[in-house]
């Protein structure tokens, strides 16, 4: 699948391309695709100063070991086929001692170093972070020279931490973009072999400054000038006693010359410009001794103009570079262990060390990440998350589908589901019929319940009053009436007996005996026991209550010695006592006597 | 956010999730409908089983009483006054030509439903009867009547002595009896 810029694709095709890259390449699984070359475990360092030598070294970051890298000719740096062949060889040869999963290529540019001015309005140290980004993304706007061509050159900000009041606070370091071809080549190789290859282009003089500033012996209050002599140019750095950079200058060598013209003037003028006339001068080069032209120049200048105190520093003789291929001091800043030890030994506070990042900027960074045709690591994680979520939810969907099918099958196979509706309806109708029949029977039973039978009422009267010796009943009245209770579904009942009559003295005491709830209840209970009249039962029933009032008084017509004729004609005169009894029996609506108030079924 | 982020979020996360959620929602909805229908049918089936069981129990309970119920219904549907007259006639035949033992003085239908009738909704008739005679014959007669017509509920009875009765001036009793006759 050919990878197309997302700006030329529809959103769905962008996603399809990202999904393709996530599934068919290692971009989702190998985080090295998104790291800088200097952060990778396996690094290939290439140093070139424009002379006859190309220094090539491989560095295993984890093992912290340096080895000579593939031998590169000068021509190989611009010939794609050779670099590709060397890369293949590097992967196949096992030079790292293990199979690398990525390689960071760090190109140390030692054949050019330009210092250009940035506009006065961008000299505010507080805005240097924005200026740094600006020089990467839109350099012309920040440079004093507006005729420059960003297609050919890359610029990086170099701040002067302790610049004097009236001097520049920063300059821009310029490096040509010749390595863009190498970058394109590496990207192509990377894609073709699904193998992360990252390129970082650094400025060798700046790397050297980062290392030398920490390594060189401390000076007194005079400060120091570091003169780094390369094959094609010389860089001069002015640093305060505290190590802060205040000036940087670069002068190209003339053809066939190993030193810049008027080096003595350059050193003296720079020292004067930064107000450090007595500064210690360290001249750094990759040889045991200074070259003859250099010695001649400095000696002549000291004799004829101003004496220059200088110290020659052979960068290859620095103990910290021992064991590094080519003994390049520029490699030192990438050696995690050695450079950490140097930083620690320098005694410089950690916050000051952060300034070193200005010397290690990547000149290959176009800052145009948004325009990249490849997705970021976050994008790949999103694709992976999408894939994972889709799988989880897809699995959940399938599981739910099977669960639903199984559940549905189980439910539909149950007896409950199979029950024909007409059978259920028939059972309802049948039950309704039976309940109606039951209610009809109960209703009928309620109607014919023997709650008030005349012959039993008469029987009770005979057994209690009329039939008792010494008692004569004159009037008897019996009623049964419903008792109203609001909201009740059944009737309560009240039965009343009113009995008037006469009594002999002997019977009067038995009447007194009846004149109590206990007495009358016992009388009713006895009648229930003898007759079976369920309405007379009083014992063991809480739904019934009975009251009695019997008033006795002297019979005004009573004649003690009544002749037999009169007795036959008017027997009431033979009784000395009259009585008036009222018996009231209550049945509440929970008693068996109770009757439904409503007709239970309309169809009855 | 790169140029890929938006399309990935939209096409790789939001759309598939929405689609899957819709499917899951649809299936869940269908499942919930089947479960709800299943639960409803289970409930119906459980009720059906209980109903069938109770029907059998109720059937067994009702079966012995059906003949009696049939008779009772016939009884309750019968005309009251002719029935009373019929049964009184049969019972009082034993006192024929013995007026002093028991004599029916009157029998009339009362239109007012009275206190009972106003309270309950059951159909009823009210009959008021007056007899004159002895206590025993009256009790026997009413026993016969109430045995034949269990739907009769005596609402009121008044018994008073009558001093002159018959040729021999014998003492007799007057019975005023009010009946409620429950009807179908």
PDB file of N, CA, C and O in Angstrom, chain A residues 439 443 446-447 451 482 487-491 493 594-604, chain B residues 113-125 180-184:
ATOM      1  N   UNK A 439     -69.714 -19.071  45.072  1.00  0.00           N
ATOM      2  CA  UNK A 439     -70.349 -17.891  45.672  1.00  0.00           C
ATOM      3  C   UNK A 439     -71.859 -18.074  45.739  1.00  0.00           C
ATOM      4  O   UNK A 439     -72.502 -17.676  46.712  1.00  0.00           O
ATOM      5  N   UNK A 443     -73.877 -17.936  49.021  1.00  0.00           N
ATOM      6  CA  UNK A 443     -74.967 -16.972  49.108  1.00  0.00           C
ATOM      7  C   UNK A 443     -76.267 -17.683  49.485  1.00  0.00           C
ATOM      8  O   UNK A 443     -77.023 -17.234  50.361  1.00  0.00           O
ATOM      9  N   UNK A 446     -76.161 -18.679  52.955  1.00  0.00           N
ATOM     10  CA  UNK A 446     -76.395 -17.516  53.804  1.00  0.00           C
ATOM     11  C   UNK A 446     -77.865 -17.180  53.920  1.00  0.00           C
ATOM     12  O   UNK A 446     -78.349 -16.766  54.977  1.00  0.00           O
ATOM     13  N   UNK A 447     -78.560 -17.347  52.792  1.00  0.00           N
ATOM     14  CA  UNK A 447     -80.003 -17.031  52.813  1.00  0.00           C
ATOM     15  C   UNK A 447     -80.785 -18.001  53.707  1.00  0.00           C
ATOM     16  O   UNK A 447     -81.718 -17.598  54.392  1.00  0.00           O
ATOM     17  N   UNK A 451     -80.939 -18.403  61.117  1.00  0.00           N
ATOM     18  CA  UNK A 451     -80.597 -17.363  62.086  1.00  0.00           C
ATOM     19  C   UNK A 451     -81.793 -16.925  62.928  1.00  0.00           C
ATOM     20  O   UNK A 451     -81.624 -16.290  63.970  1.00  0.00           O
ATOM     21  N   UNK A 482     -81.099  -6.040  61.657  1.00  0.00           N
ATOM     22  CA  UNK A 482     -79.677  -5.878  61.323  1.00  0.00           C
ATOM     23  C   UNK A 482     -79.076  -4.673  62.073  1.00  0.00           C
ATOM     24  O   UNK A 482     -79.794  -3.721  62.351  1.00  0.00           O
ATOM     25  N   UNK A 487     -69.374   0.643  56.215  1.00  0.00           N
ATOM     26  CA  UNK A 487     -68.317   0.032  55.411  1.00  0.00           C
ATOM     27  C   UNK A 487     -68.215  -1.477  55.510  1.00  0.00           C
ATOM     28  O   UNK A 487     -67.391  -2.084  54.848  1.00  0.00           O
ATOM     29  N   UNK A 488     -69.038  -2.081  56.348  1.00  0.00           N
ATOM     30  CA  UNK A 488     -68.945  -3.538  56.517  1.00  0.00           C
ATOM     31  C   UNK A 488     -69.526  -4.249  55.296  1.00  0.00           C
ATOM     32  O   UNK A 488     -70.387  -3.715  54.604  1.00  0.00           O
ATOM     33  N   UNK A 489     -68.992  -5.439  55.017  1.00  0.00           N
ATOM     34  CA  UNK A 489     -69.506  -6.215  53.887  1.00  0.00           C
ATOM     35  C   UNK A 489     -70.597  -7.169  54.315  1.00  0.00           C
ATOM     36  O   UNK A 489     -71.315  -7.705  53.476  1.00  0.00           O
ATOM     37  N   UNK A 490     -70.697  -7.381  55.644  1.00  0.00           N
ATOM     38  CA  UNK A 490     -71.708  -8.293  56.146  1.00  0.00           C
ATOM     39  C   UNK A 490     -72.506  -7.611  57.243  1.00  0.00           C
ATOM     40  O   UNK A 490     -72.015  -6.681  57.901  1.00  0.00           O
ATOM     41  N   UNK A 491     -73.674  -8.120  57.435  1.00  0.00           N
ATOM     42  CA  UNK A 491     -74.540  -7.522  58.460  1.00  0.00           C
ATOM     43  C   UNK A 491     -74.216  -8.105  59.824  1.00  0.00           C
ATOM     44  O   UNK A 491     -73.878  -9.275  59.962  1.00  0.00           O
ATOM     45  N   UNK A 493     -76.187  -8.600  63.566  1.00  0.00           N
ATOM     46  CA  UNK A 493     -77.609  -8.792  63.896  1.00  0.00           C
ATOM     47  C   UNK A 493     -77.831  -8.543  65.391  1.00  0.00           C
ATOM     48  O   UNK A 493     -76.942  -8.746  66.211  1.00  0.00           O
ATOM     49  N   UNK A 594     -73.808 -13.706  60.304  1.00  0.00           N
ATOM     50  CA  UNK A 594     -73.671 -12.555  59.405  1.00  0.00           C
ATOM     51  C   UNK A 594     -74.071 -12.929  57.980  1.00  0.00           C
ATOM     52  O   UNK A 594     -73.943 -14.077  57.560  1.00  0.00           O
ATOM     53  N   UNK A 595     -74.519 -11.911  57.260  1.00  0.00           N
ATOM     54  CA  UNK A 595     -75.036 -12.160  55.903  1.00  0.00           C
ATOM     55  C   UNK A 595     -74.448 -11.113  54.946  1.00  0.00           C
ATOM     56  O   UNK A 595     -74.258  -9.955  55.329  1.00  0.00           O
ATOM     57  N   UNK A 596     -74.155 -11.562  53.725  1.00  0.00           N
ATOM     58  CA  UNK A 596     -73.595 -10.624  52.749  1.00  0.00           C
ATOM     59  C   UNK A 596     -74.576  -9.487  52.493  1.00  0.00           C
ATOM     60  O   UNK A 596     -75.770  -9.720  52.273  1.00  0.00           O
ATOM     61  N   UNK A 597     -74.024  -8.263  52.514  1.00  0.00           N
ATOM     62  CA  UNK A 597     -74.887  -7.115  52.238  1.00  0.00           C
ATOM     63  C   UNK A 597     -75.148  -7.012  50.734  1.00  0.00           C
ATOM     64  O   UNK A 597     -76.265  -6.748  50.295  1.00  0.00           O
ATOM     65  N   UNK A 598     -74.096  -7.276  49.957  1.00  0.00           N
ATOM     66  CA  UNK A 598     -74.271  -7.188  48.498  1.00  0.00           C
ATOM     67  C   UNK A 598     -74.618  -8.553  47.935  1.00  0.00           C
ATOM     68  O   UNK A 598     -74.168  -9.584  48.456  1.00  0.00           O
ATOM     69  N   UNK A 599     -75.346  -8.493  46.865  1.00  0.00           N
ATOM     70  CA  UNK A 599     -75.526  -9.731  46.108  1.00  0.00           C
ATOM     71  C   UNK A 599     -74.183 -10.036  45.450  1.00  0.00           C
ATOM     72  O   UNK A 599     -73.648  -9.202  44.730  1.00  0.00           O
ATOM     73  N   UNK A 600     -73.610 -11.200  45.713  1.00  0.00           N
ATOM     74  CA  UNK A 600     -72.250 -11.461  45.240  1.00  0.00           C
ATOM     75  C   UNK A 600     -72.119 -11.511  43.728  1.00  0.00           C
ATOM     76  O   UNK A 600     -71.125 -11.090  43.186  1.00  0.00           O
ATOM     77  N   UNK A 601     -73.053 -12.052  43.035  1.00  0.00           N
ATOM     78  CA  UNK A 601     -72.933 -12.167  41.581  1.00  0.00           C
ATOM     79  C   UNK A 601     -74.176 -11.603  40.915  1.00  0.00           C
ATOM     80  O   UNK A 601     -75.291 -11.927  41.281  1.00  0.00           O
ATOM     81  N   UNK A 602     -73.931 -10.788  39.934  1.00  0.00           N
ATOM     82  CA  UNK A 602     -75.067 -10.168  39.249  1.00  0.00           C
ATOM     83  C   UNK A 602     -75.896 -11.201  38.509  1.00  0.00           C
ATOM     84  O   UNK A 602     -77.057 -10.989  38.215  1.00  0.00           O
ATOM     85  N   UNK A 603     -75.239 -12.312  38.164  1.00  0.00           N
ATOM     86  CA  UNK A 603     -75.959 -13.316  37.382  1.00  0.00           C
ATOM     87  C   UNK A 603     -76.871 -14.176  38.242  1.00  0.00           C
ATOM     88  O   UNK A 603     -77.578 -15.025  37.719  1.00  0.00           O
ATOM     89  N   UNK A 604     -76.783 -13.985  39.558  1.00  0.00           N
ATOM     90  CA  UNK A 604     -77.612 -14.841  40.428  1.00  0.00           C
ATOM     91  C   UNK A 604     -79.090 -14.570  40.216  1.00  0.00           C
ATOM     92  O   UNK A 604     -79.471 -13.439  40.031  1.00  0.00           O
TER      93      UNK A 604
ATOM     94  N   UNK B 113     -89.771  -3.210  52.480  1.00  0.00           N
ATOM     95  CA  UNK B 113     -88.672  -4.161  52.692  1.00  0.00           C
ATOM     96  C   UNK B 113     -88.163  -4.145  54.121  1.00  0.00           C
ATOM     97  O   UNK B 113     -87.462  -5.056  54.559  1.00  0.00           O
ATOM     98  N   UNK B 114     -88.514  -3.077  54.886  1.00  0.00           N
ATOM     99  CA  UNK B 114     -88.137  -3.015  56.278  1.00  0.00           C
ATOM    100  C   UNK B 114     -86.642  -2.808  56.478  1.00  0.00           C
ATOM    101  O   UNK B 114     -85.889  -2.566  55.534  1.00  0.00           O
ATOM    102  N   UNK B 115     -86.242  -2.903  57.742  1.00  0.00           N
ATOM    103  CA  UNK B 115     -84.845  -2.608  58.096  1.00  0.00           C
ATOM    104  C   UNK B 115     -83.883  -3.575  57.431  1.00  0.00           C
ATOM    105  O   UNK B 115     -82.842  -3.176  56.909  1.00  0.00           O
ATOM    106  N   UNK B 116     -84.233  -4.858  57.434  1.00  0.00           N
ATOM    107  CA  UNK B 116     -83.351  -5.857  56.820  1.00  0.00           C
ATOM    108  C   UNK B 116     -83.261  -5.619  55.320  1.00  0.00           C
ATOM    109  O   UNK B 116     -82.186  -5.603  54.722  1.00  0.00           O
ATOM    110  N   UNK B 117     -84.415  -5.432  54.727  1.00  0.00           N
ATOM    111  CA  UNK B 117     -84.479  -5.255  53.273  1.00  0.00           C
ATOM    112  C   UNK B 117     -83.743  -4.029  52.804  1.00  0.00           C
ATOM    113  O   UNK B 117     -83.220  -4.000  51.698  1.00  0.00           O
ATOM    114  N   UNK B 118     -83.725  -2.997  53.659  1.00  0.00           N
ATOM    115  CA  UNK B 118     -83.026  -1.781  53.268  1.00  0.00           C
ATOM    116  C   UNK B 118     -81.506  -1.918  53.393  1.00  0.00           C
ATOM    117  O   UNK B 118     -80.766  -1.117  52.844  1.00  0.00           O
ATOM    118  N   UNK B 119     -81.104  -2.902  54.187  1.00  0.00           N
ATOM    119  CA  UNK B 119     -79.658  -3.044  54.387  1.00  0.00           C
ATOM    120  C   UNK B 119     -79.018  -3.988  53.385  1.00  0.00           C
ATOM    121  O   UNK B 119     -77.959  -3.707  52.850  1.00  0.00           O
ATOM    122  N   UNK B 120     -79.680  -5.122  53.127  1.00  0.00           N
ATOM    123  CA  UNK B 120     -79.068  -6.098  52.231  1.00  0.00           C
ATOM    124  C   UNK B 120     -79.682  -5.992  50.843  1.00  0.00           C
ATOM    125  O   UNK B 120     -80.787  -5.489  50.680  1.00  0.00           O
ATOM    126  N   UNK B 121     -78.902  -6.446  49.874  1.00  0.00           N
ATOM    127  CA  UNK B 121     -79.356  -6.329  48.477  1.00  0.00           C
ATOM    128  C   UNK B 121     -80.118  -7.560  48.005  1.00  0.00           C
ATOM    129  O   UNK B 121     -80.654  -7.561  46.903  1.00  0.00           O
ATOM    130  N   UNK B 122     -80.125  -8.623  48.827  1.00  0.00           N
ATOM    131  CA  UNK B 122     -80.787  -9.854  48.399  1.00  0.00           C
ATOM    132  C   UNK B 122     -82.285  -9.614  48.186  1.00  0.00           C
ATOM    133  O   UNK B 122     -82.902  -8.787  48.867  1.00  0.00           O
ATOM    134  N   UNK B 123     -82.826 -10.349  47.226  1.00  0.00           N
ATOM    135  CA  UNK B 123     -84.268 -10.241  46.971  1.00  0.00           C
ATOM    136  C   UNK B 123     -85.033 -10.876  48.132  1.00  0.00           C
ATOM    137  O   UNK B 123     -84.582 -11.866  48.726  1.00  0.00           O
ATOM    138  N   UNK B 124     -86.184 -10.318  48.437  1.00  0.00           N
ATOM    139  CA  UNK B 124     -86.967 -10.870  49.544  1.00  0.00           C
ATOM    140  C   UNK B 124     -88.433 -10.482  49.396  1.00  0.00           C
ATOM    141  O   UNK B 124     -88.777  -9.563  48.655  1.00  0.00           O
ATOM    142  N   UNK B 125     -89.242 -11.227  50.110  1.00  0.00           N
ATOM    143  CA  UNK B 125     -90.673 -10.880  50.270  1.00  0.00           C
ATOM    144  C   UNK B 125     -90.959 -10.875  51.759  1.00  0.00           C
ATOM    145  O   UNK B 125     -90.288 -11.574  52.533  1.00  0.00           O
ATOM    146  N   UNK B 180     -89.504 -12.899  56.808  1.00  0.00           N
ATOM    147  CA  UNK B 180     -88.796 -12.488  55.580  1.00  0.00           C
ATOM    148  C   UNK B 180     -88.594 -13.772  54.783  1.00  0.00           C
ATOM    149  O   UNK B 180     -88.110 -14.765  55.329  1.00  0.00           O
ATOM    150  N   UNK B 181     -88.973 -13.736  53.555  1.00  0.00           N
ATOM    151  CA  UNK B 181     -88.733 -14.905  52.695  1.00  0.00           C
ATOM    152  C   UNK B 181     -87.677 -14.507  51.667  1.00  0.00           C
ATOM    153  O   UNK B 181     -87.907 -13.650  50.821  1.00  0.00           O
ATOM    154  N   UNK B 182     -86.464 -15.058  51.796  1.00  0.00           N
ATOM    155  CA  UNK B 182     -85.382 -14.751  50.841  1.00  0.00           C
ATOM    156  C   UNK B 182     -85.706 -15.358  49.488  1.00  0.00           C
ATOM    157  O   UNK B 182     -86.232 -16.472  49.419  1.00  0.00           O
ATOM    158  N   UNK B 183     -85.400 -14.606  48.482  1.00  0.00           N
ATOM    159  CA  UNK B 183     -85.727 -15.076  47.123  1.00  0.00           C
ATOM    160  C   UNK B 183     -84.464 -15.080  46.257  1.00  0.00           C
ATOM    161  O   UNK B 183     -83.478 -14.416  46.552  1.00  0.00           O
ATOM    162  N   UNK B 184     -84.515 -15.822  45.219  1.00  0.00           N
ATOM    163  CA  UNK B 184     -83.383 -15.926  44.281  1.00  0.00           C
ATOM    164  C   UNK B 184     -83.191 -14.630  43.525  1.00  0.00           C
ATOM    165  O   UNK B 184     -84.147 -13.994  43.129  1.00  0.00           O
TER     166      UNK B 184
END
